CSV table of C-alpha atoms and ligand atoms in Angstrom, one decimal:
chain,number,residue,atom,x,y,z
A,1,MET,CA,-40.6,181.7,-46.0
A,2,ALA,CA,-42.7,181.4,-49.2
A,3,SER,CA,-40.1,181.1,-51.9
A,4,LYS,CA,-37.6,179.6,-49.5
A,5,ALA,CA,-39.9,177.0,-48.1
A,6,TRP,CA,-37.8,174.2,-49.3
A,7,GLY,CA,-34.4,175.7,-48.4
A,8,GLY,CA,-31.5,176.2,-50.7
A,9,ARG,CA,-32.4,173.6,-53.3
A,10,PHE,CA,-35.0,175.8,-55.1
A,11,GLY,CA,-34.2,178.7,-57.3
A,12,GLU,CA,-37.8,179.5,-58.3
A,13,ARG,CA,-40.8,180.3,-56.1
A,14,THR,CA,-43.6,177.7,-56.1
A,15,ASP,CA,-46.4,178.4,-58.5
A,16,ARG,CA,-49.5,179.8,-56.7
A,17,ARG,CA,-51.7,177.1,-58.3
A,18,VAL,CA,-49.4,174.4,-56.9
A,19,GLU,CA,-49.6,176.0,-53.5
A,20,ARG,CA,-53.4,175.9,-53.7
A,21,PHE,CA,-53.5,172.4,-55.1
A,22,THR,CA,-51.1,170.9,-52.6
A,23,GLU,CA,-52.0,172.7,-49.3
A,24,SER,CA,-53.4,170.9,-46.4
A,25,ILE,CA,-53.5,173.7,-43.9
A,26,SER,CA,-57.2,174.3,-44.7
A,27,PHE,CA,-58.0,171.0,-43.0
A,28,ASP,CA,-55.0,169.8,-41.1
A,29,ARG,CA,-55.1,172.9,-38.8
A,30,ARG,CA,-57.3,170.7,-36.7
A,31,LEU,CA,-54.1,168.8,-35.7
A,32,PHE,CA,-52.5,171.9,-34.0
A,33,GLU,CA,-52.9,170.6,-30.5
A,34,GLN,CA,-51.5,167.2,-31.4
A,35,ASP,CA,-48.6,168.8,-33.3
A,36,VAL,CA,-47.7,170.9,-30.4
A,37,ARG,CA,-47.9,168.0,-28.0
A,38,ALA,CA,-45.7,165.8,-30.2
A,39,SER,CA,-43.2,168.6,-30.9
A,40,THR,CA,-42.9,169.3,-27.2
A,41,ALA,CA,-42.2,165.6,-26.5
A,42,HIS,CA,-39.7,165.6,-29.3
A,43,ALA,CA,-37.9,168.7,-28.0
A,44,GLU,CA,-37.7,167.3,-24.5
A,45,MET,CA,-36.2,164.1,-25.9
A,46,LEU,CA,-33.6,166.1,-28.0
A,47,ALA,CA,-32.6,167.8,-24.7
A,48,HIS,CA,-32.6,164.5,-22.9
A,49,VAL,CA,-30.0,163.0,-25.3
A,50,GLY,CA,-28.0,166.2,-25.6
A,51,LEU,CA,-28.9,167.2,-29.1
A,52,ILE,CA,-30.1,170.5,-27.8
A,53,THR,CA,-29.5,172.2,-24.5
A,54,ALA,CA,-31.9,172.4,-21.6
A,55,ASP,CA,-32.2,176.1,-22.1
A,56,GLU,CA,-33.0,175.7,-25.8
A,57,CYS,CA,-35.6,173.1,-25.0
A,58,GLN,CA,-37.2,175.4,-22.5
A,59,GLN,CA,-37.4,178.1,-25.1
A,60,ILE,CA,-38.9,175.7,-27.7
A,61,VAL,CA,-41.5,174.3,-25.2
A,62,ARG,CA,-42.5,177.8,-24.1
A,63,GLY,CA,-42.7,179.0,-27.7
A,64,LEU,CA,-44.8,176.1,-28.7
A,65,SER,CA,-47.2,176.7,-25.9
A,66,GLU,CA,-47.5,180.4,-26.8
A,67,ILE,CA,-48.2,179.4,-30.4
A,68,LYS,CA,-50.9,177.0,-29.2
A,69,ALA,CA,-52.5,179.7,-27.2
A,70,GLU,CA,-52.5,182.0,-30.2
A,71,ILE,CA,-54.2,179.4,-32.3
A,72,GLU,CA,-56.8,178.8,-29.6
A,73,ALA,CA,-57.4,182.5,-29.3
A,74,GLY,CA,-57.9,182.8,-33.1
A,75,THR,CA,-55.1,185.3,-33.6
A,76,PHE,CA,-52.7,182.9,-35.4
A,77,GLU,CA,-52.1,183.8,-39.0
A,78,TYR,CA,-52.5,181.1,-41.7
A,79,THR,CA,-51.1,181.4,-45.2
A,80,LEU,CA,-51.2,179.0,-48.2
A,81,GLU,CA,-47.5,179.7,-48.6
A,82,ARG,CA,-47.0,177.3,-45.7
A,83,GLU,CA,-48.4,174.1,-46.8
A,84,ASP,CA,-49.6,172.5,-43.5
A,85,VAL,CA,-50.0,172.9,-39.8
A,86,HIS,CA,-46.6,171.4,-39.2
A,87,MET,CA,-44.9,174.0,-41.2
A,88,HIS,CA,-47.0,176.8,-39.8
A,89,ILE,CA,-46.1,175.9,-36.2
A,90,GLU,CA,-42.5,175.4,-36.9
A,91,ALA,CA,-42.2,178.6,-38.9
A,92,ALA,CA,-43.9,180.6,-36.1
A,93,LEU,CA,-41.4,179.1,-33.7
A,94,ILE,CA,-38.5,180.1,-35.9
A,95,ASP,CA,-40.0,183.6,-36.2
A,96,ARG,CA,-39.9,183.8,-32.4
A,97,LEU,CA,-36.7,182.0,-31.6
A,98,GLY,CA,-34.5,182.2,-34.7
A,99,ASP,CA,-31.8,179.6,-34.7
A,100,VAL,CA,-33.1,177.8,-31.6
A,101,GLY,CA,-36.4,177.3,-33.4
A,102,ARG,CA,-34.5,175.9,-36.4
A,103,LYS,CA,-33.3,173.0,-34.2
A,104,LEU,CA,-36.8,171.6,-33.5
A,105,HIS,CA,-36.8,169.6,-36.7
A,106,THR,CA,-33.7,167.7,-35.8
A,107,ALA,CA,-34.0,163.9,-36.3
A,108,ARG,CA,-37.5,164.0,-37.6
A,109,SER,CA,-39.3,164.6,-40.9
A,110,ARG,CA,-42.9,165.6,-41.6
A,111,ASN,CA,-43.5,162.0,-42.6
A,112,ASP,CA,-43.1,160.6,-39.1
A,113,GLN,CA,-44.5,163.9,-37.7
A,114,VAL,CA,-47.7,163.8,-39.6
A,115,ALA,CA,-48.2,160.1,-38.8
A,116,THR,CA,-47.7,160.8,-35.1
A,117,ASP,CA,-50.1,163.8,-35.1
A,118,VAL,CA,-52.8,161.9,-36.9
A,119,LYS,CA,-52.4,158.9,-34.6
A,120,LEU,CA,-52.7,161.2,-31.6
A,121,TRP,CA,-55.8,162.8,-33.1
A,122,ALA,CA,-57.4,159.5,-33.9
A,123,ARG,CA,-56.6,158.1,-30.4
A,124,ASP,CA,-58.3,161.2,-28.8
A,125,GLY,CA,-61.2,160.6,-31.1
A,126,LEU,CA,-61.5,156.9,-30.2
A,127,ASP,CA,-61.5,157.8,-26.5
A,128,ARG,CA,-64.4,160.3,-27.1
A,129,ILE,CA,-66.3,157.8,-29.2
A,130,ASP,CA,-66.0,155.2,-26.4
A,131,ALA,CA,-67.4,157.7,-23.9
A,132,ASN,CA,-70.3,158.5,-26.4
A,133,LEU,CA,-71.0,154.8,-26.8
A,134,ALA,CA,-71.1,154.3,-23.0
A,135,GLU,CA,-73.5,157.2,-22.7
A,136,LEU,CA,-75.8,155.6,-25.3
A,137,GLN,CA,-75.6,152.2,-23.6
A,138,ARG,CA,-76.7,153.9,-20.4
A,139,ALA,CA,-79.6,155.5,-22.2
A,140,PHE,CA,-80.7,152.1,-23.5
A,141,VAL,CA,-80.4,150.6,-20.0
A,142,GLY,CA,-82.5,153.5,-18.7
A,143,ALA,CA,-85.1,152.8,-21.4
A,144,ALA,CA,-85.1,149.2,-20.3
A,145,GLU,CA,-85.7,150.1,-16.7
A,146,ARG,CA,-88.5,152.6,-17.6
A,147,HIS,CA,-90.3,149.9,-19.7
A,148,ARG,CA,-89.6,146.9,-17.5
A,149,ASP,CA,-93.1,145.3,-17.8
A,150,VAL,CA,-93.9,146.2,-21.4
A,151,ILE,CA,-94.2,143.2,-23.8
A,152,LEU,CA,-93.4,143.9,-27.4
A,153,PRO,CA,-94.1,141.9,-30.5
A,154,GLY,CA,-90.7,140.7,-31.8
A,155,TYR,CA,-90.3,140.8,-35.6
A,156,THR,CA,-88.4,138.8,-38.1
A,157,HIS,CA,-88.7,139.8,-41.8
A,158,LEU,CA,-90.7,142.7,-40.2
A,159,GLN,CA,-93.4,140.2,-39.6
A,160,ARG,CA,-94.7,139.4,-36.1
A,161,ALA,CA,-92.8,136.5,-34.7
A,162,GLN,CA,-92.6,136.0,-30.9
A,163,PRO,CA,-93.2,138.2,-27.9
A,164,VAL,CA,-90.3,139.8,-26.1
A,165,LEU,CA,-89.9,141.9,-23.0
A,166,ALA,CA,-89.1,145.5,-23.8
A,167,PRO,CA,-85.9,145.4,-21.6
A,168,HIS,CA,-84.8,142.5,-23.7
A,169,TYR,CA,-85.2,144.6,-26.9
A,170,PHE,CA,-83.4,147.6,-25.4
A,171,LEU,CA,-80.5,145.4,-24.1
A,172,ALA,CA,-80.0,144.0,-27.6
A,173,TYR,CA,-78.7,147.5,-28.6
A,174,VAL,CA,-76.5,147.6,-25.5
A,175,GLU,CA,-74.9,144.4,-26.7
A,176,LYS,CA,-74.2,145.8,-30.1
A,177,LEU,CA,-72.7,148.9,-28.6
A,178,ALA,CA,-70.6,146.7,-26.3
A,179,ARG,CA,-69.0,145.1,-29.4
A,180,ASP,CA,-68.5,148.5,-30.8
A,181,ARG,CA,-66.6,149.5,-27.7
A,182,ASP,CA,-64.6,146.3,-27.9
A,183,ARG,CA,-63.6,147.2,-31.4
A,184,VAL,CA,-62.7,150.7,-30.4
A,185,ALA,CA,-60.4,149.4,-27.6
A,186,ASP,CA,-58.9,146.8,-30.0
A,187,CYS,CA,-58.2,149.4,-32.7
A,188,ARG,CA,-56.7,151.8,-30.1
A,189,LYS,CA,-54.3,149.0,-29.0
A,190,ARG,CA,-53.0,148.5,-32.5
A,191,LEU,CA,-52.8,152.2,-33.1
A,192,ASN,CA,-50.9,153.0,-30.0
A,193,VAL,CA,-47.4,152.5,-31.4
A,194,LEU,CA,-45.1,155.6,-31.9
A,195,PRO,CA,-44.1,156.5,-35.5
A,196,LEU,CA,-41.9,159.5,-34.5
A,197,GLY,CA,-38.2,158.8,-34.9
A,198,ALA,CA,-38.6,156.9,-38.2
A,199,ALA,CA,-37.6,160.3,-39.7
A,200,ALA,CA,-38.1,160.4,-43.5
A,201,LEU,CA,-38.0,156.6,-44.0
A,202,ALA,CA,-34.7,155.2,-42.9
A,203,GLY,CA,-34.4,156.4,-39.3
A,204,THR,CA,-31.6,158.8,-38.3
A,205,THR,CA,-27.9,158.8,-37.6
A,206,LEU,CA,-28.5,161.0,-34.6
A,207,PRO,CA,-28.6,159.4,-31.1
A,208,ILE,CA,-32.3,159.8,-30.4
A,209,ASP,CA,-34.3,158.0,-27.7
A,210,ARG,CA,-37.7,157.0,-29.1
A,211,ASN,CA,-38.9,155.4,-25.9
A,212,HIS,CA,-38.6,158.7,-24.2
A,213,VAL,CA,-41.0,160.2,-26.7
A,214,ALA,CA,-43.3,157.2,-26.6
A,215,GLU,CA,-43.6,157.5,-22.8
A,216,ALA,CA,-44.3,161.3,-22.9
A,217,LEU,CA,-47.0,160.8,-25.5
A,218,GLY,CA,-48.6,157.7,-23.9
A,219,PHE,CA,-47.7,155.3,-26.7
A,220,ALA,CA,-47.4,151.7,-25.5
A,221,SER,CA,-44.5,150.9,-27.8
A,222,VAL,CA,-42.2,152.2,-30.6
A,223,ALA,CA,-42.7,151.2,-34.3
A,224,ALA,CA,-39.9,148.8,-35.1
A,225,ASN,CA,-39.5,149.5,-38.8
A,226,SER,CA,-39.0,153.0,-40.1
A,227,MET,CA,-40.1,152.2,-43.6
A,228,ASP,CA,-43.3,150.7,-42.5
A,229,VAL,CA,-44.5,153.5,-40.2
A,230,SER,CA,-44.4,156.5,-42.5
A,231,SER,CA,-46.7,154.6,-45.0
A,232,ASP,CA,-48.9,153.0,-42.4
A,233,ARG,CA,-52.4,154.3,-42.3
A,234,ASP,CA,-54.0,151.0,-41.1
A,235,PHE,CA,-55.0,152.8,-38.0
A,236,ALA,CA,-57.0,155.3,-40.0
A,237,VAL,CA,-58.7,152.7,-42.0
A,238,GLU,CA,-59.4,150.6,-39.0
A,239,SER,CA,-60.8,153.5,-37.0
A,240,VAL,CA,-63.1,154.5,-39.8
A,241,PHE,CA,-64.2,150.8,-40.2
A,242,VAL,CA,-65.0,150.8,-36.5
A,243,LEU,CA,-66.9,154.0,-36.9
A,244,THR,CA,-68.7,152.6,-40.0
A,245,LEU,CA,-70.1,149.7,-38.1
A,246,ILE,CA,-71.3,152.1,-35.3
A,247,ALA,CA,-72.9,154.2,-38.0
A,248,GLU,CA,-74.6,151.1,-39.4
A,249,HIS,CA,-75.9,150.1,-36.0
A,250,LEU,CA,-77.3,153.5,-35.5
A,251,ALA,CA,-78.8,153.5,-39.0
A,252,GLY,CA,-80.6,150.2,-38.3
A,253,TRP,CA,-81.9,151.5,-34.9
A,254,ALA,CA,-83.0,154.8,-36.5
A,255,GLU,CA,-84.9,153.0,-39.2
A,256,GLU,CA,-86.7,150.9,-36.7
A,257,TRP,CA,-87.7,153.9,-34.6
A,258,VAL,CA,-88.8,155.9,-37.7
A,259,LEU,CA,-91.2,153.0,-38.4
A,260,TRP,CA,-92.2,152.7,-34.8
A,261,SER,CA,-93.1,156.4,-34.7
A,262,THR,CA,-95.5,156.1,-37.7
A,263,GLN,CA,-99.2,156.3,-37.2
A,264,GLU,CA,-99.3,152.7,-38.5
A,265,PHE,CA,-97.1,151.4,-35.7
A,266,SER,CA,-97.7,154.0,-33.1
A,267,PHE,CA,-95.3,152.2,-30.8
A,268,LEU,CA,-93.2,155.2,-29.9
A,269,ALA,CA,-93.6,158.7,-28.7
A,270,LEU,CA,-90.6,160.8,-29.6
A,271,PRO,CA,-89.8,163.9,-27.7
A,272,ASP,CA,-90.9,167.1,-29.5
A,273,ALA,CA,-87.4,168.6,-29.1
A,274,TYR,CA,-85.9,166.0,-31.5
A,275,CYS,CA,-88.6,166.2,-34.2
A,276,THR,CA,-89.4,168.9,-36.7
A,277,GLY,CA,-92.6,170.1,-38.3
A,278,SER,CA,-93.7,170.8,-41.9
A,279,SER,CA,-93.9,174.1,-43.6
A,280,ILE,CA,-97.2,173.2,-45.3
A,281,MET,CA,-98.8,170.5,-43.2
A,282,PRO,CA,-99.6,171.8,-39.7
A,283,GLN,CA,-100.2,168.4,-38.2
A,284,LYS,CA,-96.9,166.9,-39.0
A,285,LYS,CA,-94.2,165.8,-36.5
A,286,ASN,CA,-91.3,164.3,-38.5
A,287,PRO,CA,-88.5,162.2,-37.1
A,288,ASP,CA,-85.9,164.1,-39.0
A,289,VAL,CA,-83.1,163.5,-36.5
A,290,LEU,CA,-83.5,159.7,-36.8
A,291,GLU,CA,-83.7,160.0,-40.6
A,292,LEU,CA,-80.5,162.0,-40.7
A,293,ILE,CA,-78.7,159.6,-38.4
A,294,ARG,CA,-79.8,156.9,-40.9
A,295,GLY,CA,-78.7,159.1,-43.8
A,296,ARG,CA,-75.3,160.1,-42.3
A,297,SER,CA,-74.1,156.5,-42.3
A,298,ALA,CA,-73.7,157.1,-46.0
A,299,ARG,CA,-70.9,159.6,-45.3
A,300,VAL,CA,-69.1,157.3,-43.0
A,301,ILE,CA,-69.3,154.4,-45.4
A,302,GLY,CA,-68.0,156.8,-48.1
A,303,SER,CA,-65.1,157.8,-45.9
A,304,LEU,CA,-64.1,154.2,-45.4
A,305,ASN,CA,-64.2,153.6,-49.1
A,306,THR,CA,-62.1,156.7,-49.7
A,307,LEU,CA,-59.4,155.5,-47.3
A,308,LEU,CA,-59.4,152.0,-48.7
A,309,VAL,CA,-59.0,153.2,-52.3
A,310,LEU,CA,-56.5,155.9,-51.2
A,311,ILE,CA,-54.0,153.4,-49.8
A,312,LYS,CA,-54.4,150.8,-52.4
A,313,GLY,CA,-51.3,150.3,-54.5
A,314,LEU,CA,-49.1,152.8,-52.6
A,315,PRO,CA,-45.4,151.8,-52.5
A,316,LEU,CA,-43.6,151.8,-49.1
A,317,ALA,CA,-42.8,154.9,-47.1
A,318,TYR,CA,-44.4,158.3,-47.5
A,319,ASN,CA,-46.3,159.2,-50.7
A,320,ARG,CA,-48.2,162.5,-51.0
A,321,ASP,CA,-51.4,160.6,-51.5
A,322,LEU,CA,-51.4,160.1,-47.8
A,323,GLN,CA,-52.3,163.8,-47.2
A,324,GLU,CA,-55.8,162.8,-48.4
A,325,ASP,CA,-56.3,160.6,-45.3
A,326,LYS,CA,-57.3,163.5,-43.1
A,327,GLU,CA,-60.6,164.8,-44.4
A,328,PRO,CA,-62.4,161.4,-44.5
A,329,LEU,CA,-60.9,160.5,-41.1
A,330,PHE,CA,-62.1,163.8,-39.5
A,331,ASP,CA,-65.5,163.6,-41.2
A,332,ALA,CA,-66.1,160.1,-40.0
A,333,PHE,CA,-65.3,161.0,-36.4
A,334,ASP,CA,-67.3,164.2,-36.5
A,335,THR,CA,-70.3,162.5,-38.0
A,336,VAL,CA,-70.4,159.5,-35.7
A,337,GLU,CA,-69.8,161.6,-32.6
A,338,ALA,CA,-72.7,163.9,-33.5
A,339,CYS,CA,-75.0,160.9,-34.3
A,340,LEU,CA,-74.1,159.2,-31.0
A,341,GLU,CA,-74.7,162.3,-29.0
A,342,LEU,CA,-78.2,162.8,-30.4
A,343,ALA,CA,-79.0,159.1,-30.3
A,344,ALA,CA,-78.4,159.1,-26.5
A,345,VAL,CA,-80.8,162.0,-25.8
A,346,ILE,CA,-83.4,160.5,-28.1
A,347,VAL,CA,-83.3,157.2,-26.4
A,348,ALA,CA,-83.3,158.8,-23.0
A,349,GLY,CA,-86.4,160.9,-23.9
A,350,ALA,CA,-88.4,158.3,-25.8
A,351,THR,CA,-91.5,156.5,-24.4
A,352,LEU,CA,-93.0,153.3,-25.6
A,353,ARG,CA,-96.8,153.7,-26.1
A,354,ALA,CA,-97.5,150.7,-23.9
A,355,ASP,CA,-101.3,151.0,-24.2
A,356,VAL,CA,-101.2,150.9,-28.0
A,357,ILE,CA,-98.7,148.1,-28.0
A,358,ALA,CA,-100.7,146.0,-25.5
A,359,SER,CA,-104.0,146.5,-27.4
A,360,ARG,CA,-102.5,144.8,-30.5
A,361,LEU,CA,-100.5,142.0,-28.9
A,362,ASP,CA,-103.2,139.5,-29.8
A,363,GLU,CA,-102.5,140.0,-33.5
A,364,GLY,CA,-100.0,137.8,-35.3
A,365,PHE,CA,-100.1,134.6,-33.3
A,366,LEU,CA,-97.1,135.5,-31.2
A,367,ASP,CA,-97.8,132.5,-29.0
A,368,ALA,CA,-97.8,129.9,-31.8
A,369,THR,CA,-94.1,128.9,-31.3
A,370,THR,CA,-94.6,128.6,-27.5
A,371,LEU,CA,-97.5,126.2,-28.1
A,372,MET,CA,-95.4,124.2,-30.5
A,373,GLU,CA,-92.7,123.9,-27.9
A,374,TYR,CA,-95.4,122.8,-25.4
A,375,LEU,CA,-96.1,119.9,-27.7
A,376,ILE,CA,-92.4,119.1,-28.0
A,377,LYS,CA,-92.2,118.9,-24.2
A,378,GLU,CA,-95.1,116.4,-24.4
A,379,GLY,CA,-92.8,114.2,-26.6
A,380,VAL,CA,-93.9,115.2,-30.1
A,381,PRO,CA,-91.1,115.5,-32.7
A,382,GLN,CA,-90.5,119.2,-33.6
A,383,ARG,CA,-91.5,118.8,-37.3
A,384,SER,CA,-94.7,117.2,-36.4
A,385,ALA,CA,-95.5,119.7,-33.6
A,386,HIS,CA,-94.8,122.5,-36.2
A,387,GLU,CA,-97.3,120.9,-38.5
A,388,VAL,CA,-100.0,120.6,-35.8
A,389,ILE,CA,-99.7,124.2,-34.7
A,390,GLY,CA,-99.5,125.4,-38.3
A,391,HIS,CA,-102.8,123.6,-38.9
A,392,LEU,CA,-104.4,125.4,-35.9
A,393,VAL,CA,-103.2,128.8,-37.1
A,394,GLY,CA,-104.6,127.9,-40.6
A,395,LEU,CA,-108.0,127.1,-38.9
A,396,CYS,CA,-107.9,130.5,-37.1
A,397,VAL,CA,-107.1,132.4,-40.3
A,398,ARG,CA,-110.0,130.6,-42.2
A,399,GLN,CA,-112.5,131.0,-39.3
A,400,GLY,CA,-111.5,134.6,-38.8
A,401,CYS,CA,-110.5,134.3,-35.2
A,402,LYS,CA,-107.6,136.5,-34.2
A,403,ARG,CA,-106.1,134.3,-31.4
A,404,LEU,CA,-105.4,130.6,-31.0
A,405,ALA,CA,-107.2,130.9,-27.7
A,406,ASP,CA,-110.4,131.9,-29.5
A,407,LEU,CA,-110.6,128.5,-31.2
A,408,PRO,CA,-113.3,126.2,-29.9
A,409,ASP,CA,-111.8,124.0,-27.0
A,410,GLU,CA,-112.4,120.8,-28.9
A,411,GLU,CA,-110.2,121.8,-31.8
A,412,PHE,CA,-107.0,121.4,-29.7
A,413,PRO,CA,-107.3,117.6,-28.8
A,414,LYS,CA,-108.7,117.1,-32.3
A,415,ALA,CA,-105.4,118.5,-33.7
A,416,HIS,CA,-103.3,116.4,-31.3
A,417,PRO,CA,-104.3,114.3,-28.3
A,418,SER,CA,-101.5,115.9,-26.2
A,419,LEU,CA,-103.1,119.4,-26.6
A,420,GLY,CA,-105.2,119.0,-23.4
A,421,ALA,CA,-106.4,121.4,-20.7
A,422,GLY,CA,-102.8,122.6,-20.1
A,423,VAL,CA,-102.9,124.5,-23.4
A,424,LYS,CA,-104.7,127.4,-21.9
A,425,ASP,CA,-101.7,128.0,-19.6
A,426,VAL,CA,-99.3,128.7,-22.5
A,427,LEU,CA,-101.6,130.6,-24.8
A,428,GLY,CA,-101.5,134.4,-24.8
A,429,VAL,CA,-98.4,136.6,-24.9
A,430,ALA,CA,-98.1,136.9,-21.1
A,431,ASN,CA,-98.0,133.1,-20.7
A,432,ALA,CA,-95.7,132.8,-23.7
A,433,ILE,CA,-93.2,135.2,-22.1
A,434,LYS,CA,-93.3,133.3,-18.8
A,435,ALA,CA,-92.6,130.0,-20.6
A,436,PHE,CA,-89.1,131.1,-21.9
A,437,GLN,CA,-86.2,129.8,-19.9
A,438,SER,CA,-83.0,129.5,-22.0
A,439,TYR,CA,-79.9,131.7,-21.3
A,440,GLY,CA,-80.0,134.8,-23.4
A,441,SER,CA,-83.7,134.5,-24.0
A,442,THR,CA,-86.5,136.9,-23.1
A,443,ALA,CA,-87.3,134.9,-20.0
A,444,PRO,CA,-88.2,137.4,-17.3
A,445,ALA,CA,-85.6,136.1,-14.8
A,446,GLU,CA,-82.9,136.1,-17.5
A,447,VAL,CA,-83.7,139.6,-18.6
A,448,GLU,CA,-83.7,140.8,-15.0
A,449,LYS,CA,-80.2,139.3,-14.6
A,450,GLN,CA,-78.9,140.9,-17.7
A,451,LEU,CA,-80.3,144.3,-16.8
A,452,ALA,CA,-78.8,144.1,-13.4
A,453,ALA,CA,-75.4,143.0,-14.9
A,454,TRP,CA,-75.4,145.9,-17.3
A,455,LYS,CA,-76.3,148.4,-14.7
A,456,THR,CA,-73.3,147.3,-12.7
A,457,ARG,CA,-71.0,147.3,-15.7
A,458,LEU,CA,-72.0,150.8,-16.8
A,459,ALA,CA,-72.2,152.4,-13.4
B,501,LIG,N1,-48.9,168.0,-45.7
B,501,LIG,C1,-48.4,166.6,-45.7
B,501,LIG,C2,-49.4,165.6,-45.2
B,501,LIG,O1,-50.4,166.1,-44.6
B,501,LIG,C3,-47.2,166.6,-44.7
B,501,LIG,C4,-46.2,165.5,-45.1
B,501,LIG,C5,-45.4,165.9,-46.2
B,501,LIG,N2,-44.3,165.1,-46.4
B,501,LIG,C6,-43.6,165.3,-47.5
B,501,LIG,N3,-42.6,164.5,-47.7
B,501,LIG,N4,-44.0,166.1,-48.5
B,501,LIG,O2,-49.3,164.5,-45.5
């Protein structure tokens, strides 16, 4: 097929260097299952409308499934002389069936074929990513349950801010991942429109039934403009954007846990199975997996940029540039899938060092804001209450006492007459936690409700 790859139009065989430069088989062979699926649906439609006979259709469908089995078994032969996976599979079919095989490409072009295959691949990928996200959510919910009674220092600017319940902290990631899953579903909805039948760019004069194909392949609808669909890679860009945001969420979490597993924090015990040692320092236990999850986000961001730049300025319908969409798309999916899988097992196996955390909760005046709100409840304007408590914190810092509760009793009414005996009931992180009450806050009752709701949702 080499020199005759393009049929009768060409008198000269393609230069080897051009073959090497233009091939996509080295990476688009991953689309073989989707290509066979789409071709099978296409052949069945051709038979349905009478463009091929039922017997021809049967031969084609059987041939395709044998080719698929060969590819899966690793016995299928690839050659650079056949540019891509689509040509490989079709040529193998023609090798088997002769003229019957030569009918498969009726009323389609590789332009709508490749768009269909890539969409099917990305749709499968999105479904796997959703399952991975759900698994990670369940891991965070599990961590929330295991650490129900642990109080953590909450940080802003990485400075101690206010106390939070550990389940509240873990559920924050469950929420982020829920938005990721929403985005996956939304992206899938827009993706799920069938390109096949657009043919090269203008559609076809043959009496095809595109709805028949859409139904067989699980597409919700059929693309309404043939010129649009062969150039449309919005779904690829959108998928990779969704993946990028997931990668960013994972990178932020990984960074936090790298910090938490340091000697300095000592908040977190990571399972040995997900850490590595050092070739020279025998005592080391490094959080390499977390670091690599953080690092791999760079690849995904890179893939998104590649796709954005790739489609910039492309005229309508198919342009060969579009062949370059696959590697960044595949890599983004592969990378995020691997990161999600490891994130889930790390979260499932990690333990907060409750004793260390508890022993340091008196540092950082985590109860100062609660005391300020106590004053507000006593009728003091917020700005004034802020000043009063700020003054008390300043006193502590100057007198070297770690906790507001360590100040001499008389300092409180001296700072403000409303700071009476009741003050002792709000000081300290345990009291501070109990004082929360707003929806979405770290109030124990609220957190319990959220935890129960997530357990039901993810069951
Ligand atoms: N190998 C090409 C790709 O992956 C297939 C589409 C080629 N279409 C064409 N008109 N040359 O994009």
